[in-house]
Tab-separated table of C-alpha atoms in Angstrom:
chain	number	residue	atom	x	y	z
A	1	MET	CA	0.000	0.000	0.000
A	2	THR	CA	1.228	3.488	-0.862
A	3	HIS	CA	0.852	5.996	1.959
A	4	ALA	CA	0.099	9.662	1.414
A	5	ALA	CA	3.366	10.548	3.168
A	6	ASP	CA	5.288	8.517	0.585
A	7	ILE	CA	3.617	10.409	-2.250
A	8	ALA	CA	4.312	13.729	-0.530
A	9	ALA	CA	7.998	12.774	-0.430
A	10	LEU	CA	7.910	11.863	-4.131
A	11	VAL	CA	6.299	15.220	-4.915
A	12	GLU	CA	9.133	17.026	-3.132
A	13	GLU	CA	11.629	15.081	-5.267
A	14	VAL	CA	9.763	16.139	-8.404
A	15	LYS	CA	9.962	19.777	-7.322
A	16	GLU	CA	13.730	19.458	-6.985
A	17	LEU	CA	13.883	17.740	-10.370
A	18	LEU	CA	11.931	20.604	-11.951
A	19	GLN	CA	14.607	23.031	-10.831
A	20	GLN	CA	17.293	20.857	-12.433
A	21	LEU	CA	15.310	20.641	-15.659
A	22	LEU	CA	14.705	24.387	-15.794
A	23	ALA	CA	18.414	25.007	-15.248
A	24	LEU	CA	19.191	22.873	-18.298
A	25	LEU	CA	16.749	24.573	-20.654
A	26	PRO	CA	18.998	27.518	-21.627
A	27	GLU	CA	21.699	25.028	-22.600
A	28	GLN	CA	22.220	22.857	-25.652
A	29	THR	CA	24.021	19.540	-25.709
A	30	GLY	CA	26.372	18.293	-28.372
A	31	ASP	CA	24.597	14.923	-28.400
A	32	ALA	CA	21.028	14.954	-27.140
A	33	SER	CA	20.876	11.152	-26.950
A	34	GLN	CA	23.931	10.856	-24.714
A	35	GLY	CA	24.210	14.142	-22.884
A	36	THR	CA	27.515	15.921	-22.499
A	37	THR	CA	29.390	18.202	-20.188
A	38	THR	CA	30.349	20.525	-23.055
A	39	HIS	CA	27.456	22.949	-22.747
A	40	HIS	CA	27.250	26.405	-24.193
A	41	LYS	CA	24.703	29.010	-23.312
A	42	VAL	CA	22.512	30.100	-26.181
A	43	SER	CA	22.370	33.823	-26.727
A	44	GLY	CA	20.184	35.633	-29.215
A	45	SER	CA	18.127	32.497	-29.827
A	46	PRO	CA	14.325	32.747	-29.682
A	47	ALA	CA	13.929	29.203	-28.338
A	48	PRO	CA	16.917	27.853	-26.397
A	49	TRP	CA	16.232	24.198	-25.750
A	50	HIS	CA	17.705	21.110	-24.167
A	51	PRO	CA	15.815	18.302	-25.964
A	52	GLU	CA	15.873	15.724	-23.159
A	53	ALA	CA	15.110	18.133	-20.330
A	54	GLY	CA	12.473	19.932	-22.371
A	55	MET	CA	10.503	16.785	-23.138
A	56	VAL	CA	10.542	15.590	-19.528
A	57	LEU	CA	9.540	19.037	-18.323
A	58	LEU	CA	6.600	19.177	-20.733
A	59	THR	CA	5.526	15.696	-19.660
A	60	ILE	CA	5.480	16.677	-15.999
A	61	HIS	CA	3.672	19.952	-16.719
A	62	GLU	CA	0.877	18.195	-18.624
A	63	GLU	CA	0.561	15.003	-16.618
A	64	ALA	CA	0.636	16.789	-13.242
A	65	ARG	CA	-2.467	18.728	-14.280
A	66	ARG	CA	-4.175	15.562	-15.510
A	67	LEU	CA	-3.318	13.664	-12.354
A	68	GLU	CA	-4.562	16.497	-10.160
A	69	ALA	CA	-7.849	16.591	-12.065
A	70	SER	CA	-8.252	12.824	-11.804
A	71	LEU	CA	-7.629	12.770	-8.062
A	72	ARG	CA	-9.864	15.792	-7.476
A	73	GLY	CA	-12.657	14.033	-9.365
A	74	LEU	CA	-12.390	11.089	-6.995
A	75	VAL	CA	-12.386	13.304	-3.897
A	76	VAL	CA	-15.001	15.963	-4.699
A	77	GLY	CA	-16.804	14.550	-7.730
A	78	HIS	CA	-15.485	16.952	-10.390
A	79	PRO	CA	-12.010	17.658	-11.835
A	80	GLY	CA	-11.991	21.367	-11.047
A	81	ARG	CA	-10.774	24.171	-13.257
A	82	ARG	CA	-7.637	23.440	-15.277
A	83	ARG	CA	-4.596	25.333	-14.100
A	84	GLY	CA	-2.660	27.724	-16.301
A	85	GLY	CA	0.556	26.746	-17.997
A	86	SER	CA	3.120	28.499	-15.788
A	87	ASP	CA	5.843	26.749	-13.808
A	88	ALA	CA	4.241	28.090	-10.617
A	89	ASN	CA	0.964	26.419	-11.532
A	90	THR	CA	2.794	23.147	-12.092
A	91	VAL	CA	4.132	23.362	-8.534
A	92	GLU	CA	0.638	24.143	-7.266
A	93	ALA	CA	-0.687	21.091	-9.119
A	94	LEU	CA	1.978	18.966	-7.435
A	95	ASN	CA	1.051	20.376	-4.026
A	96	ALA	CA	-2.596	19.592	-4.718
A	97	ILE	CA	-1.704	16.011	-5.653
A	98	ALA	CA	0.105	15.560	-2.326
A	99	ASN	CA	-3.033	16.755	-0.505
A	100	LEU	CA	-5.655	14.940	-2.588
A	101	VAL	CA	-4.105	11.495	-2.174
A	102	HIS	CA	-5.248	11.568	1.459
A	103	GLY	CA	-8.821	11.138	0.248
A	104	VAL	CA	-8.592	8.581	-2.561
A	105	PRO	CA	-8.751	4.767	-2.521
A	106	PRO	CA	-5.457	2.868	-2.179
A	107	ALA	CA	-5.529	1.773	-5.827
A	108	ALA	CA	-5.722	5.392	-6.991
A	109	ALA	CA	-2.903	6.397	-4.634
A	110	ASN	CA	-0.741	3.552	-5.948
A	111	ARG	CA	-1.422	4.635	-9.523
A	112	ALA	CA	-0.466	8.227	-8.643
A	113	ALA	CA	2.784	7.011	-7.085
A	114	ARG	CA	3.663	5.011	-10.208
A	115	ILE	CA	3.071	8.049	-12.418
A	116	ILE	CA	5.238	10.288	-10.234
A	117	GLU	CA	7.982	7.660	-10.049
A	118	ARG	CA	7.960	7.503	-13.857
A	119	TRP	CA	8.573	11.266	-14.017
A	120	LEU	CA	11.487	10.911	-11.629
A	121	ARG	CA	13.044	8.035	-13.584
A	122	ALA	CA	12.752	9.955	-16.843
A	123	GLY	CA	14.452	12.994	-15.336
A	124	ARG	CA	17.216	11.064	-13.633
A	125	GLN	CA	18.045	9.240	-16.856
A	126	ILE	CA	18.786	12.482	-18.716
A	127	GLY	CA	22.440	12.386	-19.666
A	128	ASP	CA	23.229	15.782	-18.130
A	129	ILE	CA	21.610	14.804	-14.829
A	130	GLY	CA	22.865	11.236	-14.839
A	131	GLU	CA	21.447	10.148	-11.492
A	132	GLU	CA	20.002	6.939	-12.918
A	133	GLU	CA	21.156	4.705	-15.745
A	134	PRO	CA	18.539	4.136	-18.476
A	135	TRP	CA	17.320	0.684	-19.483
A	136	VAL	CA	18.397	0.040	-23.093
A	137	PRO	CA	18.304	-2.910	-25.521
A	138	ILE	CA	21.109	-5.417	-25.027
A	139	PRO	CA	24.041	-4.357	-27.238
A	140	VAL	CA	24.719	-6.738	-30.135
A	141	PRO	CA	27.023	-6.603	-33.181
A	142	TYR	CA	25.844	-4.447	-36.088
A	143	GLY	CA	23.162	-6.238	-38.091
A	144	ALA	CA	22.510	-8.881	-35.427
A	145	LEU	CA	19.171	-9.333	-33.704
A	146	PRO	CA	18.975	-8.760	-29.952
A	147	PRO	CA	18.289	-11.833	-27.812
A	148	LEU	CA	14.743	-13.026	-27.327
A	149	CYS	CA	13.364	-13.227	-23.821
A	150	PRO	CA	13.518	-16.952	-23.048
A	151	TYR	CA	10.212	-16.768	-21.185
A	152	CYS	CA	7.881	-14.818	-23.511
A	153	GLN	CA	9.877	-15.130	-26.765
A	154	THR	CA	9.684	-11.401	-27.542
A	155	PHE	CA	12.388	-8.775	-28.080
A	156	SER	CA	11.547	-7.204	-24.739
A	157	LEU	CA	14.847	-7.567	-22.913
A	158	ARG	CA	16.482	-4.399	-21.601
A	159	MET	CA	19.604	-3.857	-19.543
A	160	LEU	CA	21.556	-1.411	-17.444
A	161	VAL	CA	24.850	-1.434	-19.323
A	162	LEU	CA	27.085	-0.347	-16.443
A	163	ALA	CA	25.369	-2.526	-13.846
A	164	ARG	CA	24.953	-5.395	-16.382
A	165	GLN	CA	21.444	-6.051	-15.053
A	166	VAL	CA	18.856	-7.497	-17.451
A	167	ARG	CA	15.078	-7.626	-17.260
A	168	CYS	CA	12.078	-8.238	-19.504
A	169	VAL	CA	9.845	-5.195	-19.915
A	170	ASN	CA	6.859	-7.230	-21.108
A	171	ARG	CA	4.486	-6.763	-18.170
A	172	ALA	CA	2.778	-10.106	-18.823
A	173	CYS	CA	6.044	-12.054	-18.770
A	174	ARG	CA	6.942	-14.291	-15.812
A	175	ASP	CA	9.886	-16.543	-15.055
A	176	ARG	CA	9.646	-20.106	-13.724
A	177	ASP	CA	9.083	-18.743	-10.207
A	178	GLY	CA	6.178	-16.591	-11.375
A	179	ARG	CA	8.109	-13.318	-11.090
A	180	PRO	CA	9.025	-10.687	-13.706
A	181	PRO	CA	12.267	-11.995	-15.249
A	182	GLU	CA	15.477	-10.418	-13.980
A	183	GLY	CA	19.038	-11.510	-14.565
A	184	ARG	CA	22.610	-10.453	-15.059
A	185	LEU	CA	24.761	-10.361	-18.192
A	186	GLU	CA	27.981	-12.226	-17.528
A	187	ASN	CA	30.804	-13.906	-19.414
A	188	SER	CA	31.107	-17.670	-19.404
A	189	ARG	CA	33.993	-18.991	-17.338
A	190	LEU	CA	34.505	-21.690	-19.973
A	191	ASN	CA	34.922	-19.664	-23.159
A	192	GLY	CA	34.222	-16.026	-22.252
A	193	ASP	CA	31.039	-15.858	-24.337
A	194	PRO	CA	28.180	-13.665	-23.058
A	195	GLN	CA	25.455	-15.352	-21.061
A	196	ILE	CA	22.498	-14.189	-18.997
A	197	SER	CA	22.093	-15.743	-15.563
A	198	TRP	CA	18.449	-15.436	-14.479
A	199	ALA	CA	17.076	-15.140	-10.955
A	200	ASP	CA	15.210	-18.457	-11.245
A	201	GLY	CA	18.441	-20.315	-12.039
A	202	ARG	CA	18.071	-20.408	-15.798
A	203	VAL	CA	21.059	-19.488	-17.973
A	204	THR	CA	20.731	-18.161	-21.531
A	205	TYR	CA	23.869	-18.620	-23.624
A	206	ARG	CA	24.993	-16.481	-26.555
A	207	ARG	CA	24.410	-19.350	-28.997
A	208	ASP	CA	20.725	-19.352	-27.978
A	209	TRP	CA	20.185	-15.695	-28.812
A	210	ALA	CA	19.806	-16.113	-32.577
C-alpha cells in the first residue's frame, strides 16, 4: 500500500527535479541522446532548448495537471478548473496532488505514485543529470538481432549497461518462479562468451540468442 506521506515525499523530489530541468533549458548539448558536459549558453536564440530536459519538463507539466484533475474528481466529484501553464501552476498542481491522495482509494494512490515515479526516472536518466542509468536494448554486433526473452519469446529484454542487469519489460512475462524476469549479463567462465544468468536459475547462452 502506498501511503500519502510517501507520495508527498515523491512530490518534493519532483519539485527538486523541476529546478534541475529548468536550469538545463537555456543550454544545448552536443549529443542529445547521450548528454555531455560541453554545454554552451545560447544567446540571441528565440527558443533555447535542451531536448531531453524539455521533453521531460513538458511531460510533468501536462501530466501533473491531468493527475490532479483525476484525483480531485475522486475526492469531490469533479475535476476542477484546469490550471494555467506556468511553472508556478505546475508546482501548485503537485502540491494539490500531495493533498488529494489523502482522500482517494489505495488503488488510486498507488497509480499516482507510479506516475510520479515515472517522471522521476525519466528525469534522472537524462544524460546531463545522470542520477540513474537508463534501461536500453542489449548491445549486439551491427546487423545482429537482440536476444529473445527466453520466457515470452519477444524482443523485450532491456539492460543497465554499467550494472549489467537485465530484465524483460513485457508486463505479462513471468519466469519459472512466477516473477518478472530479472538476470545479469555475464561472461562464461569456460569460453568467455556472453550469457544471462536469471534469478530463477536459468542461464541463456549467446548461442541461444539467434
